[in-house]
PDB file of C-alpha atoms in Angstrom:
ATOM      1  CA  UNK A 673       0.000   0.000   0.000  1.00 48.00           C
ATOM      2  CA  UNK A 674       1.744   3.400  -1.185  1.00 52.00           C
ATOM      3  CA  UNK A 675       0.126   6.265   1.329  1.00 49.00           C
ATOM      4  CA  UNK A 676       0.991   9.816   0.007  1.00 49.00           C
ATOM      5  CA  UNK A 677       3.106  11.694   2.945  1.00 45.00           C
ATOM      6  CA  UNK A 678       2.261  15.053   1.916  1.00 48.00           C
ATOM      7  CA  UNK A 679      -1.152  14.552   1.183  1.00 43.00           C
ATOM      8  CA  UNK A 680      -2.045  13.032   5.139  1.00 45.00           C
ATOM      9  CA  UNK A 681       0.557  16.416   6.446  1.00 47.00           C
ATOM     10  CA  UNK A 682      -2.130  18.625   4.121  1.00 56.00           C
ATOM     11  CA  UNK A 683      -5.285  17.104   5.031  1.00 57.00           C
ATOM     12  CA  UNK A 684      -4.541  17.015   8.711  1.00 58.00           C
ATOM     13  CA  UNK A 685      -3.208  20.735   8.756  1.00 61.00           C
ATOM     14  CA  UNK A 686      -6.404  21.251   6.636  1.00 54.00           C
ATOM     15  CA  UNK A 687      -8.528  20.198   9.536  1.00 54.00           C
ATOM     16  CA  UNK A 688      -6.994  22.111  12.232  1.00 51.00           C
ATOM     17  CA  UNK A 689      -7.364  25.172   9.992  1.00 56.00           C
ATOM     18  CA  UNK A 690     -11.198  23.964   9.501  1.00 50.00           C
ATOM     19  CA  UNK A 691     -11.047  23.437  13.251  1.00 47.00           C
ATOM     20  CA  UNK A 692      -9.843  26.830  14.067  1.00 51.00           C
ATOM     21  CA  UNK A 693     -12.162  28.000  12.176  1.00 46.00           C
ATOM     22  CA  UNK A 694     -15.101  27.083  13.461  1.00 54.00           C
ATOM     23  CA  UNK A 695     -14.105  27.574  17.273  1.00 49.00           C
ATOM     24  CA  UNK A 696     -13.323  31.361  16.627  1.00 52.00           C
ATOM     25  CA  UNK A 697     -16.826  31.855  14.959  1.00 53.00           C
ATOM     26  CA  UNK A 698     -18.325  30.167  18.151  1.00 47.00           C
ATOM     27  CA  UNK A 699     -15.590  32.115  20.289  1.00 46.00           C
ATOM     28  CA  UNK A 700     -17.135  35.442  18.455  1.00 45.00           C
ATOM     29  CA  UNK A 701     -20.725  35.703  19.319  1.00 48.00           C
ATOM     30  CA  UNK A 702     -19.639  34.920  23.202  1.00 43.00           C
ATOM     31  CA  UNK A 703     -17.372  37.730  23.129  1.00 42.00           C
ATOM     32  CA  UNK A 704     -20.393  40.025  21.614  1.00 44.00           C
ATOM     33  CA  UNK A 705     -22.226  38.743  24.046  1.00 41.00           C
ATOM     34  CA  UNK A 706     -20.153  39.360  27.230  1.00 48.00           C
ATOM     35  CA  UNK A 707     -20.262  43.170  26.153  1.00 83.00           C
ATOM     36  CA  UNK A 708     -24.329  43.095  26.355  1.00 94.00           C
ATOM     37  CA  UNK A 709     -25.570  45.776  28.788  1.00 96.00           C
ATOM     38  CA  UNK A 710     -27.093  43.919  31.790  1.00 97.00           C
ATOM     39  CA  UNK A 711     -29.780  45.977  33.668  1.00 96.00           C
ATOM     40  CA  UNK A 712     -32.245  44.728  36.197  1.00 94.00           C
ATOM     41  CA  UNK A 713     -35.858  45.918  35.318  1.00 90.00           C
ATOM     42  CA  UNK A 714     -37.075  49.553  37.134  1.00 89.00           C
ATOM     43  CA  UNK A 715     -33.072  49.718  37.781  1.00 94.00           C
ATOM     44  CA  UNK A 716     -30.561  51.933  35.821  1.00 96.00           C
ATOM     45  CA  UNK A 717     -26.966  50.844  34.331  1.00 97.00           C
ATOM     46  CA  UNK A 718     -24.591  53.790  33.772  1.00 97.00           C
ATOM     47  CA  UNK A 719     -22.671  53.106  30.290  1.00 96.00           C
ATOM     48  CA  UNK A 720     -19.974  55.504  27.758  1.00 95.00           C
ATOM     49  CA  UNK A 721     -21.274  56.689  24.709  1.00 95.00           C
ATOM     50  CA  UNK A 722     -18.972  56.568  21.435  1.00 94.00           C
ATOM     51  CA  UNK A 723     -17.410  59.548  20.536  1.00 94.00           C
ATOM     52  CA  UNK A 724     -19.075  61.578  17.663  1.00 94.00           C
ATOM     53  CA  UNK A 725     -22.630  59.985  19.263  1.00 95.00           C
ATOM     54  CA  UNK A 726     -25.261  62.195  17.918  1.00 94.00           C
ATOM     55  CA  UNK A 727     -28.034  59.702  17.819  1.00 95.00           C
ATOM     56  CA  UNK A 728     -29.398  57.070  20.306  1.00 95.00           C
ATOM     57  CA  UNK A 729     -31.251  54.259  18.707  1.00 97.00           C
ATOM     58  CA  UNK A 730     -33.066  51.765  20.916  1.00 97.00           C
ATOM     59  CA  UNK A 731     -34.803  48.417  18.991  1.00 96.00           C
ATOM     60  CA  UNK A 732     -37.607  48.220  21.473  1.00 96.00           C
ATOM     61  CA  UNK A 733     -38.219  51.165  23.956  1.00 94.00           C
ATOM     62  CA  UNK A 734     -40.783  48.739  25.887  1.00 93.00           C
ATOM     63  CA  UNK A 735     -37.747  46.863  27.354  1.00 94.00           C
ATOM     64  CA  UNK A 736     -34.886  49.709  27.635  1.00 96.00           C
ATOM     65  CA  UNK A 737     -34.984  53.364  27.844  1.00 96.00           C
ATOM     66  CA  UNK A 738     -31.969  55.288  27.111  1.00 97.00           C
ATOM     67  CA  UNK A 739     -30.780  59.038  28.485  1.00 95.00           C
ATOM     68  CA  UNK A 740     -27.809  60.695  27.366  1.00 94.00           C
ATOM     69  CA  UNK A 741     -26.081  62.928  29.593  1.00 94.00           C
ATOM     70  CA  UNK A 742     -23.318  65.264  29.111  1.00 92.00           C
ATOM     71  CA  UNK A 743     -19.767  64.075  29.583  1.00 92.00           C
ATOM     72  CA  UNK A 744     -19.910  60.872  27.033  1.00 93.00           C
ATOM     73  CA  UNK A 745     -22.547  59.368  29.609  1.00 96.00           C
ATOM     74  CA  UNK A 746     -25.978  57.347  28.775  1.00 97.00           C
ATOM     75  CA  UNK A 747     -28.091  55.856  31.566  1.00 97.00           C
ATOM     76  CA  UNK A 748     -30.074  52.622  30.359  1.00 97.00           C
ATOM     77  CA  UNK A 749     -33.057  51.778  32.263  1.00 96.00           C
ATOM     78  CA  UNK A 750     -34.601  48.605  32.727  1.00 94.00           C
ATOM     79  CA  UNK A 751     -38.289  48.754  31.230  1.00 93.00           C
ATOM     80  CA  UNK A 752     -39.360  45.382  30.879  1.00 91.00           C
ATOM     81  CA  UNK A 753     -37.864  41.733  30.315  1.00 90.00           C
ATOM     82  CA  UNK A 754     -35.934  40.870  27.171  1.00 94.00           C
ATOM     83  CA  UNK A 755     -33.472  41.799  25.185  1.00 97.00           C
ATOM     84  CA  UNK A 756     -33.053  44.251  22.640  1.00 97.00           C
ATOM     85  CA  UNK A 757     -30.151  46.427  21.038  1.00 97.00           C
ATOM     86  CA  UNK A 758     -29.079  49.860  21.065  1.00 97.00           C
ATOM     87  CA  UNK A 759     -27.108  51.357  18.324  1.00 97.00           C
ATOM     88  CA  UNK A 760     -24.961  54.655  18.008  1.00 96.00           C
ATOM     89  CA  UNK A 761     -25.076  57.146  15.011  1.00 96.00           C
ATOM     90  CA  UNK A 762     -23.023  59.857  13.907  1.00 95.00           C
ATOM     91  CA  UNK A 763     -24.284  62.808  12.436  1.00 95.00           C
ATOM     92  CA  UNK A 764     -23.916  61.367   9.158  1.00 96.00           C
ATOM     93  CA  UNK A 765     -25.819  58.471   9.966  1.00 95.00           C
ATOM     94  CA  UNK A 766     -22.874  56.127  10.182  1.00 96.00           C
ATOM     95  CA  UNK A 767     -23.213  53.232  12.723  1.00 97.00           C
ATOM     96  CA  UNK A 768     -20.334  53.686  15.446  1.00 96.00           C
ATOM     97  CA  UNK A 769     -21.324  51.111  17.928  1.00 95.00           C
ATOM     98  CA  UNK A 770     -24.000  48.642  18.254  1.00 96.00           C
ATOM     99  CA  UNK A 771     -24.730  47.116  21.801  1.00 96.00           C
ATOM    100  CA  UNK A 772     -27.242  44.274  23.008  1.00 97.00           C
ATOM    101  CA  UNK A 773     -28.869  45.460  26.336  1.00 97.00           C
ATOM    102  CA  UNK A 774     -30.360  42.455  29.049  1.00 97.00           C
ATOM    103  CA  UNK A 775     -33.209  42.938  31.264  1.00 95.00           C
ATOM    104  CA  UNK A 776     -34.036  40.707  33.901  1.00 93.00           C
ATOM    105  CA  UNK A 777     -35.589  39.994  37.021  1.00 87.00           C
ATOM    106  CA  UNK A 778     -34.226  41.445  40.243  1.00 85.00           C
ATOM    107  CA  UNK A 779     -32.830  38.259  42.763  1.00 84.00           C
ATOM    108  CA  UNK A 780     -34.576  39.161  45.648  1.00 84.00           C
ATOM    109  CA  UNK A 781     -37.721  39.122  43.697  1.00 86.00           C
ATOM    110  CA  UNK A 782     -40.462  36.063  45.241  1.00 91.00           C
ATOM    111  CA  UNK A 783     -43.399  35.290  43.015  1.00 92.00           C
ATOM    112  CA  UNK A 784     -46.465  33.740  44.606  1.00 94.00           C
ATOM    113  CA  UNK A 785     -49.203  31.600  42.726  1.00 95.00           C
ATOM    114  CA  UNK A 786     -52.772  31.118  43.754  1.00 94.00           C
ATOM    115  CA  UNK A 787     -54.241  29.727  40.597  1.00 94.00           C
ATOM    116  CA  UNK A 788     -53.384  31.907  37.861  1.00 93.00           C
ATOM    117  CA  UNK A 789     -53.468  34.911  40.155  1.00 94.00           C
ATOM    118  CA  UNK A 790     -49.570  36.004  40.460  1.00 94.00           C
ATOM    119  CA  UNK A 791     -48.101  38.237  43.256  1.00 94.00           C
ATOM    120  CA  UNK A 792     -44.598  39.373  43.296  1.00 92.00           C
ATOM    121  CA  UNK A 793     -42.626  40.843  46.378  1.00 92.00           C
ATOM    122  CA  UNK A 794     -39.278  42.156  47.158  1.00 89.00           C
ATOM    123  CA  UNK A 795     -37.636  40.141  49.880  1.00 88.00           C
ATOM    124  CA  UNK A 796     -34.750  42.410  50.850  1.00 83.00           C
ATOM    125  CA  UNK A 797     -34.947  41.704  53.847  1.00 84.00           C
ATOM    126  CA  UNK A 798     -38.271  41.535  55.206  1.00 90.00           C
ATOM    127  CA  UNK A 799     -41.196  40.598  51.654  1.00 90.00           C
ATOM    128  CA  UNK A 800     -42.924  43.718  51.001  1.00 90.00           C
ATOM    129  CA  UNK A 801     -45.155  43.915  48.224  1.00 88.00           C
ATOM    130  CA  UNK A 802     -43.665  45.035  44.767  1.00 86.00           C
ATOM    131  CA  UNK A 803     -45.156  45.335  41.417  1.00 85.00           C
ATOM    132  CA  UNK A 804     -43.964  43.120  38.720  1.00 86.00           C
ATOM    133  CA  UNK A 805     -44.771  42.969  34.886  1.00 84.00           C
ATOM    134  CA  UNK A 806     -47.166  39.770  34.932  1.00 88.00           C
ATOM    135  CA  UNK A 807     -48.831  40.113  38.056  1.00 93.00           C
ATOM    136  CA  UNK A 808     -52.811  39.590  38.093  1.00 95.00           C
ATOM    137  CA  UNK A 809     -54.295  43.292  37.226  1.00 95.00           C
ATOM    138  CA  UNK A 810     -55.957  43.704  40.864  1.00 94.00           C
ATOM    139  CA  UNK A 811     -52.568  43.008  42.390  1.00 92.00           C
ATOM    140  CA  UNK A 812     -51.025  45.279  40.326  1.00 92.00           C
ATOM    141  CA  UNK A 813     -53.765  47.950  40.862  1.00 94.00           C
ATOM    142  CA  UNK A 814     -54.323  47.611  44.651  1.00 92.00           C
ATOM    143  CA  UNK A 815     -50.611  48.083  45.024  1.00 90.00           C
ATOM    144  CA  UNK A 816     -49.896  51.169  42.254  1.00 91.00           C
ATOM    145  CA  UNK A 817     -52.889  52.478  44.274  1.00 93.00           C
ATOM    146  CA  UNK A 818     -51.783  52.307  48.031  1.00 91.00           C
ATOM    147  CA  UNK A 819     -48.038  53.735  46.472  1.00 89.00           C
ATOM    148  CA  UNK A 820     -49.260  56.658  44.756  1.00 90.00           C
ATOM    149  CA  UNK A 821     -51.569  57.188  48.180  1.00 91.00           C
ATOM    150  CA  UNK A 822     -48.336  57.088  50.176  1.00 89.00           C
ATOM    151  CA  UNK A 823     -46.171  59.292  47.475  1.00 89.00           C
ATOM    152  CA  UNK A 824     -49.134  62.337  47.672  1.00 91.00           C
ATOM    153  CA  UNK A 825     -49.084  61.704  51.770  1.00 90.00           C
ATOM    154  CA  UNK A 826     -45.519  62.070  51.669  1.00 90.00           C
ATOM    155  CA  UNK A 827     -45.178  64.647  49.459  1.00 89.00           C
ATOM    156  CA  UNK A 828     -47.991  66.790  51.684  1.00 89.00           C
ATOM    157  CA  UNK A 829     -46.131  66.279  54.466  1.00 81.00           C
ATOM    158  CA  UNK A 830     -48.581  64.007  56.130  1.00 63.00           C
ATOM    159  CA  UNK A 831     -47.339  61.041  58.034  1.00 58.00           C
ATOM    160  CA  UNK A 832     -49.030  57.680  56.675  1.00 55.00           C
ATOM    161  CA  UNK A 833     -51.579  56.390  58.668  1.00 57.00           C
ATOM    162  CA  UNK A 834     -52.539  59.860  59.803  1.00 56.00           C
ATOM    163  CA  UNK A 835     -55.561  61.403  59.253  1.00 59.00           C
ATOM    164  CA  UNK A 836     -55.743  64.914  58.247  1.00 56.00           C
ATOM    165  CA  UNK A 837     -57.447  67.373  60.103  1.00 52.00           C
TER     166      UNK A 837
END
């Protein structure tokens, strides 16, 4: 049997290329995603903004909002649970940067189930209620309700709990 040397030395070296290959396009979408913008929802993330920024595109303003501030600044708030992208623009319209942002749930959040009614509280650390995307609508209400009352009271100068004269 006559086995060609330099063929084997080729095809082998032609497999670790192939190799090589395919590990740095799986190495490249990790790196991408390692530079994603994590935010925990109703929280803020303070991030730079590209030089020459003169435009702020966000893909879905339901999940993240962005603010730019002066001094090469933006603040990216949590607005709902997902993911979506933001993306930088000169003045010319060119594309400088273009950055995945991830909202998620907050750890010390506990969700409780009765049926298909949902209830979420922060447990940080004594559980208070808190007001979740997803919770049943008269959880949700009841509790927007009783913290508006207490913002007004508080903002009045009345004590909660006390009743006005």
């Amino acid at each position: 049997m006559c086995v060609d040397v330099a063929f084997v030395a080729s095809s082998r070296q032609a497999t670790w290329i192939a190799v090589t290959v395919i590990l740095m396009g799986v190495a490249l979408p990790a790196a991408a995603a390692e530079e994603a913008i994590n935010v925990i929802l109703d929280q803020a993330r303070i991030a730079k903004v590209p030089e020459r920024t003169t435009t702020m595109v966000v893909g879905n303003p339901l999940i993240a909002d962005v603010s730019v501030q002066a001094g090469g600044i933006m603040v990216v708030t949590g607005k709902g649970y997902g993911v979506t992208n933001l993306i930088a623009l000169d003045r010319t319209g060119k594309v400088l940067a273009e950055q995945l942002v991830k909202v998620r749930s907050p750890v010390d959040n506990v969700v409780i189930y009765r049926g298909i009614a949902r209830e979420s509280y922060s447990c940080a650390p004594d559980c208070e209620r808190r007001i979740t995307l997803g919770d049943t609508p008269e959880y949700f209400d009841a509790t927007l309700t009783e913290t508006g009352n207490r913002n007004s009271r508080a903002q009045q100068g009345q004590a909660v709990g006390a009743t006005p004269r």
